[in-house]
PDB file of C-alpha atoms in Angstrom:
ATOM      1  CA  UNK Z  12      -5.488 -37.266 -15.373  1.00  0.00           C
ATOM      2  CA  UNK Z  13      -5.100 -37.957 -11.623  1.00  0.00           C
ATOM      3  CA  UNK Z  14      -6.374 -35.178  -9.393  1.00  0.00           C
ATOM      4  CA  UNK Z  15      -3.632 -32.776  -8.206  1.00  0.00           C
ATOM      5  CA  UNK Z  16      -2.665 -33.287  -4.575  1.00  0.00           C
ATOM      6  CA  UNK Z  17      -5.447 -32.075  -2.325  1.00  0.00           C
ATOM      7  CA  UNK Z  18      -2.933 -30.395  -0.012  1.00  0.00           C
ATOM      8  CA  UNK Z  19      -2.005 -27.896  -2.714  1.00  0.00           C
ATOM      9  CA  UNK Z  20      -3.700 -24.535  -2.198  1.00  0.00           C
ATOM     10  CA  UNK Z  21      -5.288 -25.603   1.074  1.00  0.00           C
ATOM     11  CA  UNK Z  22      -7.708 -23.118   2.558  1.00  0.00           C
ATOM     12  CA  UNK Z  23      -5.868 -20.391   4.474  1.00  0.00           C
ATOM     13  CA  UNK Z  24      -7.315 -19.391   7.830  1.00  0.00           C
ATOM     14  CA  UNK Z  25      -4.798 -16.909   9.197  1.00  0.00           C
ATOM     15  CA  UNK Z  26      -5.241 -16.147  12.908  1.00  0.00           C
ATOM     16  CA  UNK Z  27      -5.982 -12.463  13.467  1.00  0.00           C
ATOM     17  CA  UNK Z  28      -8.247 -10.175  15.465  1.00  0.00           C
ATOM     18  CA  UNK Z  29     -11.056  -9.300  13.103  1.00  0.00           C
ATOM     19  CA  UNK Z  30     -13.726  -6.659  13.175  1.00  0.00           C
ATOM     20  CA  UNK Z  31     -17.420  -7.372  12.922  1.00  0.00           C
ATOM     21  CA  UNK Z  32     -18.489  -9.449   9.931  1.00  0.00           C
ATOM     22  CA  UNK Z  33     -22.016  -8.271   9.081  1.00  0.00           C
ATOM     23  CA  UNK Z  34     -23.928 -10.315   6.571  1.00  0.00           C
ATOM     24  CA  UNK Z  35     -25.724  -7.468   4.891  1.00  0.00           C
ATOM     25  CA  UNK Z  36     -24.910  -7.099   1.226  1.00  0.00           C
ATOM     26  CA  UNK Z  37     -24.119  -3.419   1.631  1.00  0.00           C
ATOM     27  CA  UNK Z  38     -21.594  -4.120   4.376  1.00  0.00           C
ATOM     28  CA  UNK Z  39     -19.980  -6.845   2.264  1.00  0.00           C
ATOM     29  CA  UNK Z  40     -19.587  -4.361  -0.592  1.00  0.00           C
ATOM     30  CA  UNK Z  41     -18.061  -1.849   1.785  1.00  0.00           C
ATOM     31  CA  UNK Z  42     -15.567  -4.393   3.093  1.00  0.00           C
ATOM     32  CA  UNK Z  43     -14.549  -5.219  -0.459  1.00  0.00           C
ATOM     33  CA  UNK Z  44     -14.188  -1.544  -1.306  1.00  0.00           C
ATOM     34  CA  UNK Z  45     -11.899  -1.020   1.684  1.00  0.00           C
ATOM     35  CA  UNK Z  46      -9.918  -4.148   0.852  1.00  0.00           C
ATOM     36  CA  UNK Z  47      -9.309  -3.078  -2.740  1.00  0.00           C
ATOM     37  CA  UNK Z  48      -8.320   0.428  -1.663  1.00  0.00           C
ATOM     38  CA  UNK Z  49      -5.856  -0.985   0.851  1.00  0.00           C
ATOM     39  CA  UNK Z  50      -4.513  -3.425  -1.741  1.00  0.00           C
ATOM     40  CA  UNK Z  51      -3.885  -0.574  -4.174  1.00  0.00           C
ATOM     41  CA  UNK Z  52      -1.938   1.360  -1.556  1.00  0.00           C
ATOM     42  CA  UNK Z  53       0.018  -1.618  -0.228  1.00  0.00           C
ATOM     43  CA  UNK Z  54       0.949  -2.530  -3.803  1.00  0.00           C
ATOM     44  CA  UNK Z  55       2.017   1.030  -4.627  1.00  0.00           C
ATOM     45  CA  UNK Z  56       3.716   2.071  -1.377  1.00  0.00           C
ATOM     46  CA  UNK Z  57       4.209  -1.003   0.765  1.00  0.00           C
ATOM     47  CA  UNK Z  58       2.886  -1.846   4.221  1.00  0.00           C
ATOM     48  CA  UNK Z  59       5.032   0.481   6.307  1.00  0.00           C
ATOM     49  CA  UNK Z  60       4.396   3.535   4.147  1.00  0.00           C
ATOM     50  CA  UNK Z  61       0.605   3.105   4.210  1.00  0.00           C
ATOM     51  CA  UNK Z  62      -1.577   4.180   7.132  1.00  0.00           C
ATOM     52  CA  UNK Z  63      -5.197   3.419   7.905  1.00  0.00           C
ATOM     53  CA  UNK Z  64      -5.905   7.107   7.236  1.00  0.00           C
ATOM     54  CA  UNK Z  65      -4.391   6.678   3.785  1.00  0.00           C
ATOM     55  CA  UNK Z  66      -6.776   3.793   3.161  1.00  0.00           C
ATOM     56  CA  UNK Z  67      -9.727   5.803   4.465  1.00  0.00           C
ATOM     57  CA  UNK Z  68      -8.818   8.709   2.196  1.00  0.00           C
ATOM     58  CA  UNK Z  69      -8.430   6.396  -0.814  1.00  0.00           C
ATOM     59  CA  UNK Z  70     -11.929   4.944  -0.389  1.00  0.00           C
ATOM     60  CA  UNK Z  71     -13.461   8.264   0.788  1.00  0.00           C
ATOM     61  CA  UNK Z  72     -14.470   6.993   4.212  1.00  0.00           C
ATOM     62  CA  UNK Z  73     -13.652   7.957   7.783  1.00  0.00           C
ATOM     63  CA  UNK Z  74     -10.968   6.108   9.717  1.00  0.00           C
ATOM     64  CA  UNK Z  75     -13.675   4.951  12.114  1.00  0.00           C
ATOM     65  CA  UNK Z  76     -15.603   3.350   9.264  1.00  0.00           C
ATOM     66  CA  UNK Z  77     -12.483   1.500   8.123  1.00  0.00           C
ATOM     67  CA  UNK Z  78     -11.741   0.375  11.681  1.00  0.00           C
ATOM     68  CA  UNK Z  79     -15.297  -0.939  11.994  1.00  0.00           C
ATOM     69  CA  UNK Z  80     -14.515  -3.543   9.346  1.00  0.00           C
ATOM     70  CA  UNK Z  81     -10.748  -3.983   9.932  1.00  0.00           C
ATOM     71  CA  UNK Z  82      -9.630  -3.060  13.468  1.00  0.00           C
ATOM     72  CA  UNK Z  83      -5.922  -2.795  12.595  1.00  0.00           C
ATOM     73  CA  UNK Z  84      -3.695  -2.268   9.588  1.00  0.00           C
ATOM     74  CA  UNK Z  85      -2.427  -5.790  10.180  1.00  0.00           C
ATOM     75  CA  UNK Z  86      -5.987  -7.115   9.854  1.00  0.00           C
ATOM     76  CA  UNK Z  87      -6.179  -5.455   6.450  1.00  0.00           C
ATOM     77  CA  UNK Z  88      -2.908  -7.083   5.406  1.00  0.00           C
ATOM     78  CA  UNK Z  89      -4.073 -10.497   6.599  1.00  0.00           C
ATOM     79  CA  UNK Z  90      -7.354 -10.171   4.711  1.00  0.00           C
ATOM     80  CA  UNK Z  91      -5.540  -9.252   1.503  1.00  0.00           C
ATOM     81  CA  UNK Z  92      -3.141 -12.182   1.809  1.00  0.00           C
ATOM     82  CA  UNK Z  93      -6.077 -14.513   2.450  1.00  0.00           C
ATOM     83  CA  UNK Z  94      -7.774 -13.210  -0.698  1.00  0.00           C
ATOM     84  CA  UNK Z  95      -4.519 -13.597  -2.618  1.00  0.00           C
ATOM     85  CA  UNK Z  96      -4.348 -17.272  -1.676  1.00  0.00           C
ATOM     86  CA  UNK Z  97      -8.043 -17.755  -2.401  1.00  0.00           C
ATOM     87  CA  UNK Z  98      -7.380 -16.916  -6.047  1.00  0.00           C
ATOM     88  CA  UNK Z  99      -5.320 -20.041  -6.712  1.00  0.00           C
ATOM     89  CA  UNK Z 100      -7.836 -22.826  -5.827  1.00  0.00           C
ATOM     90  CA  UNK Z 101     -10.392 -21.123  -8.047  1.00  0.00           C
ATOM     91  CA  UNK Z 102      -7.818 -20.918 -10.824  1.00  0.00           C
ATOM     92  CA  UNK Z 103      -7.012 -24.608 -10.394  1.00  0.00           C
ATOM     93  CA  UNK Z 104     -10.711 -25.500 -10.652  1.00  0.00           C
ATOM     94  CA  UNK Z 105     -10.963 -23.453 -13.845  1.00  0.00           C
ATOM     95  CA  UNK Z 106      -7.937 -25.082 -15.453  1.00  0.00           C
ATOM     96  CA  UNK Z 107      -8.911 -28.587 -14.335  1.00  0.00           C
ATOM     97  CA  UNK Z 108     -12.213 -28.066 -16.129  1.00  0.00           C
ATOM     98  CA  UNK Z 109     -10.361 -27.591 -19.410  1.00  0.00           C
ATOM     99  CA  UNK Z 110      -9.465 -31.298 -19.454  1.00  0.00           C
ATOM    100  CA  UNK Z 111      -5.776 -30.833 -20.230  1.00  0.00           C
ATOM    101  CA  UNK Z 112      -3.023 -33.349 -19.537  1.00  0.00           C
ATOM    102  CA  UNK Z 113      -0.930 -32.830 -16.385  1.00  0.00           C
ATOM    103  CA  UNK Z 114       1.980 -31.060 -18.073  1.00  0.00           C
ATOM    104  CA  UNK Z 115      -0.310 -28.722 -20.000  1.00  0.00           C
ATOM    105  CA  UNK Z 116      -2.281 -28.097 -16.808  1.00  0.00           C
ATOM    106  CA  UNK Z 117       0.916 -26.965 -15.100  1.00  0.00           C
ATOM    107  CA  UNK Z 118       1.757 -24.674 -18.000  1.00  0.00           C
ATOM    108  CA  UNK Z 119      -1.774 -23.272 -18.121  1.00  0.00           C
ATOM    109  CA  UNK Z 120      -1.822 -22.587 -14.366  1.00  0.00           C
ATOM    110  CA  UNK Z 121       1.331 -20.507 -14.613  1.00  0.00           C
ATOM    111  CA  UNK Z 122       0.079 -18.740 -17.732  1.00  0.00           C
ATOM    112  CA  UNK Z 123      -3.112 -17.643 -15.977  1.00  0.00           C
ATOM    113  CA  UNK Z 124      -1.211 -16.769 -12.801  1.00  0.00           C
ATOM    114  CA  UNK Z 125       0.908 -14.370 -14.878  1.00  0.00           C
ATOM    115  CA  UNK Z 126      -2.290 -12.737 -16.129  1.00  0.00           C
ATOM    116  CA  UNK Z 127      -3.441 -12.385 -12.515  1.00  0.00           C
ATOM    117  CA  UNK Z 128      -0.183 -10.708 -11.536  1.00  0.00           C
ATOM    118  CA  UNK Z 129      -0.640  -8.311 -14.445  1.00  0.00           C
ATOM    119  CA  UNK Z 130      -4.185  -7.182 -13.640  1.00  0.00           C
ATOM    120  CA  UNK Z 131      -5.354  -8.263 -10.164  1.00  0.00           C
ATOM    121  CA  UNK Z 132      -4.421  -5.770  -7.443  1.00  0.00           C
ATOM    122  CA  UNK Z 133      -5.190  -8.310  -4.707  1.00  0.00           C
ATOM    123  CA  UNK Z 134      -2.639 -10.704  -6.191  1.00  0.00           C
ATOM    124  CA  UNK Z 135      -0.120  -7.874  -6.588  1.00  0.00           C
ATOM    125  CA  UNK Z 136      -0.605  -6.593  -3.050  1.00  0.00           C
ATOM    126  CA  UNK Z 137      -0.515 -10.083  -1.556  1.00  0.00           C
ATOM    127  CA  UNK Z 138       2.838 -10.720  -3.210  1.00  0.00           C
ATOM    128  CA  UNK Z 139       4.300  -7.485  -1.867  1.00  0.00           C
ATOM    129  CA  UNK Z 140       2.957  -8.102   1.613  1.00  0.00           C
ATOM    130  CA  UNK Z 141       4.592 -11.533   1.650  1.00  0.00           C
ATOM    131  CA  UNK Z 142       7.933  -9.902   0.815  1.00  0.00           C
ATOM    132  CA  UNK Z 143       7.370  -7.464   3.685  1.00  0.00           C
ATOM    133  CA  UNK Z 144       6.458 -10.205   6.177  1.00  0.00           C
ATOM    134  CA  UNK Z 145       9.195  -9.196   8.700  1.00  0.00           C
ATOM    135  CA  UNK Z 146       7.522  -5.794   9.095  1.00  0.00           C
ATOM    136  CA  UNK Z 147       3.972  -7.090   9.616  1.00  0.00           C
ATOM    137  CA  UNK Z 148       2.964  -8.094  13.137  1.00  0.00           C
ATOM    138  CA  UNK Z 149       0.731 -10.958  12.014  1.00  0.00           C
ATOM    139  CA  UNK Z 150       1.134 -14.604  11.137  1.00  0.00           C
ATOM    140  CA  UNK Z 151       1.293 -15.071   7.370  1.00  0.00           C
ATOM    141  CA  UNK Z 152       1.758 -18.385   5.555  1.00  0.00           C
ATOM    142  CA  UNK Z 153       5.060 -19.376   4.012  1.00  0.00           C
ATOM    143  CA  UNK Z 154       4.858 -18.441   0.326  1.00  0.00           C
ATOM    144  CA  UNK Z 155       5.558 -20.690  -2.669  1.00  0.00           C
ATOM    145  CA  UNK Z 156       5.183 -24.068  -0.956  1.00  0.00           C
ATOM    146  CA  UNK Z 157       1.655 -24.683  -2.260  1.00  0.00           C
ATOM    147  CA  UNK Z 158       2.764 -23.952  -5.800  1.00  0.00           C
ATOM    148  CA  UNK Z 159       5.674 -26.378  -5.442  1.00  0.00           C
ATOM    149  CA  UNK Z 160       3.317 -29.038  -4.076  1.00  0.00           C
ATOM    150  CA  UNK Z 161       0.854 -28.583  -6.928  1.00  0.00           C
ATOM    151  CA  UNK Z 162       3.441 -28.563  -9.719  1.00  0.00           C
ATOM    152  CA  UNK Z 163       5.302 -31.519  -8.236  1.00  0.00           C
ATOM    153  CA  UNK Z 164       2.044 -33.501  -8.226  1.00  0.00           C
ATOM    154  CA  UNK Z 165       1.273 -32.547 -11.835  1.00  0.00           C
ATOM    155  CA  UNK Z 166       4.795 -33.304 -13.023  1.00  0.00           C
ATOM    156  CA  UNK Z 167       4.743 -36.677 -11.273  1.00  0.00           C
ATOM    157  CA  UNK Z 168       1.579 -37.493 -13.222  1.00  0.00           C
ATOM    158  CA  UNK Z 169       3.288 -36.274 -16.385  1.00  0.00           C
ATOM    159  CA  UNK Z 170       6.232 -38.566 -15.676  1.00  0.00           C
ATOM    160  CA  UNK Z 171       3.887 -41.538 -15.248  1.00  0.00           C
ATOM    161  CA  UNK Z 172       2.247 -40.629 -18.570  1.00  0.00           C
ATOM    162  CA  UNK Z 173       5.600 -40.512 -20.337  1.00  0.00           C
ATOM    163  CA  UNK Z 174       5.364 -36.776 -20.960  1.00  0.00           C
ATOM    164  CA  UNK Z 175       8.552 -35.767 -19.147  1.00  0.00           C
ATOM    165  CA  UNK Z 176      11.988 -35.945 -20.686  1.00  0.00           C
ATOM    166  CA  UNK Z 177      14.048 -38.844 -19.270  1.00  0.00           C
ATOM    167  CA  UNK Z 178      16.082 -37.861 -16.245  1.00  0.00           C
ATOM    168  CA  UNK Z 179      13.765 -35.033 -15.154  1.00  0.00           C
ATOM    169  CA  UNK Z 180      12.898 -35.274 -11.449  1.00  0.00           C
ATOM    170  CA  UNK Z 181       9.388 -33.860 -10.840  1.00  0.00           C
ATOM    171  CA  UNK Z 182      10.214 -32.309  -7.457  1.00  0.00           C
ATOM    172  CA  UNK Z 183      13.319 -30.575  -8.775  1.00  0.00           C
ATOM    173  CA  UNK Z 184      11.523 -29.368 -11.892  1.00  0.00           C
ATOM    174  CA  UNK Z 185       8.639 -28.034  -9.780  1.00  0.00           C
ATOM    175  CA  UNK Z 186      11.019 -26.040  -7.585  1.00  0.00           C
ATOM    176  CA  UNK Z 187      12.759 -24.658 -10.665  1.00  0.00           C
ATOM    177  CA  UNK Z 188       9.477 -23.617 -12.281  1.00  0.00           C
ATOM    178  CA  UNK Z 189       8.269 -21.877  -9.126  1.00  0.00           C
ATOM    179  CA  UNK Z 190      11.585 -20.055  -8.711  1.00  0.00           C
ATOM    180  CA  UNK Z 191      11.530 -19.012 -12.357  1.00  0.00           C
ATOM    181  CA  UNK Z 192       7.909 -17.874 -12.309  1.00  0.00           C
ATOM    182  CA  UNK Z 193       8.022 -15.814  -9.140  1.00  0.00           C
ATOM    183  CA  UNK Z 194      11.454 -14.455  -9.986  1.00  0.00           C
ATOM    184  CA  UNK Z 195      10.120 -13.448 -13.382  1.00  0.00           C
ATOM    185  CA  UNK Z 196       7.124 -11.607 -11.974  1.00  0.00           C
ATOM    186  CA  UNK Z 197       9.349  -9.811  -9.458  1.00  0.00           C
ATOM    187  CA  UNK Z 198      11.764  -8.665 -12.177  1.00  0.00           C
ATOM    188  CA  UNK Z 199       8.790  -7.493 -14.222  1.00  0.00           C
ATOM    189  CA  UNK Z 200       7.443  -5.584 -11.211  1.00  0.00           C
ATOM    190  CA  UNK Z 201      10.762  -3.822 -10.629  1.00  0.00           C
ATOM    191  CA  UNK Z 202      11.469  -2.979 -14.270  1.00  0.00           C
ATOM    192  CA  UNK Z 203       8.028  -2.266 -15.694  1.00  0.00           C
ATOM    193  CA  UNK Z 204       5.441  -2.334 -12.913  1.00  0.00           C
ATOM    194  CA  UNK Z 205       4.433  -5.775 -14.265  1.00  0.00           C
ATOM    195  CA  UNK Z 206       3.415  -4.298 -17.618  1.00  0.00           C
ATOM    196  CA  UNK Z 207       5.367  -7.072 -19.357  1.00  0.00           C
ATOM    197  CA  UNK Z 208       4.838  -9.890 -16.856  1.00  0.00           C
ATOM    198  CA  UNK Z 209       2.777 -12.006 -19.263  1.00  0.00           C
ATOM    199  CA  UNK Z 210       5.221 -11.656 -22.143  1.00  0.00           C
ATOM    200  CA  UNK Z 211       8.213 -12.176 -19.883  1.00  0.00           C
ATOM    201  CA  UNK Z 212       6.755 -15.408 -18.456  1.00  0.00           C
ATOM    202  CA  UNK Z 213       5.621 -16.632 -21.854  1.00  0.00           C
ATOM    203  CA  UNK Z 214       9.194 -16.479 -23.156  1.00  0.00           C
ATOM    204  CA  UNK Z 215      10.700 -18.083 -20.068  1.00  0.00           C
ATOM    205  CA  UNK Z 216       7.910 -20.619 -19.599  1.00  0.00           C
ATOM    206  CA  UNK Z 217       8.097 -21.794 -23.206  1.00  0.00           C
ATOM    207  CA  UNK Z 218      11.817 -22.372 -22.783  1.00  0.00           C
ATOM    208  CA  UNK Z 219      11.456 -24.275 -19.511  1.00  0.00           C
ATOM    209  CA  UNK Z 220       8.574 -26.486 -20.585  1.00  0.00           C
ATOM    210  CA  UNK Z 221      10.359 -27.379 -23.833  1.00  0.00           C
ATOM    211  CA  UNK Z 222      13.341 -28.387 -21.706  1.00  0.00           C
ATOM    212  CA  UNK Z 223      11.360 -30.839 -19.578  1.00  0.00           C
ATOM    213  CA  UNK Z 224       8.797 -32.126 -22.081  1.00  0.00           C
ATOM    214  CA  UNK Z 225       9.492 -35.472 -23.740  1.00  0.00           C
ATOM    215  CA  UNK Z 226      10.053 -35.429 -27.502  1.00  0.00           C
TER     216      UNK Z 226
END
């Protein structure tokens, strides 16, 4: 199978004013602890309704200790979104290692992404922060475009392999799959707190992939 386009899931370096970045293992653990606490609160309450004091209280630290690692609430949001995007290249490496064909790779990526939305608070918080982009005074990347790029590349390979139904345009199918997936996880979030996100996507994904797969 040809390698997916290298531009998909490019490394995200979001400009922001950052606090000190000590290399000590203890400090790294503390940064992660703060990040997860902030992600939990942003996911539960949203960016505007969460303060740095709330984060400090959640992780049982002082505000000054939180500010030492993340000088602003915006810096916390940026770090969470960066971590959110860092999940997807690692997921792609994992799925690529399974040796699947391009169409099954696309399906597997979305299947595992649904699992991430179900259980990974960084993924959940990153998604909410992207929705709240107008209220965050920081530069965040445009969501969804990397997923469209990746799936379009995979579906183009599937077309070349004869695995797509005649008349299916890879770019259009990729946009439809991305819209369906992220719409599905949002509906699941609103209706069940993502408790059924995996089942909801499994039903919808099976339908969509049957519709585009050659017989």
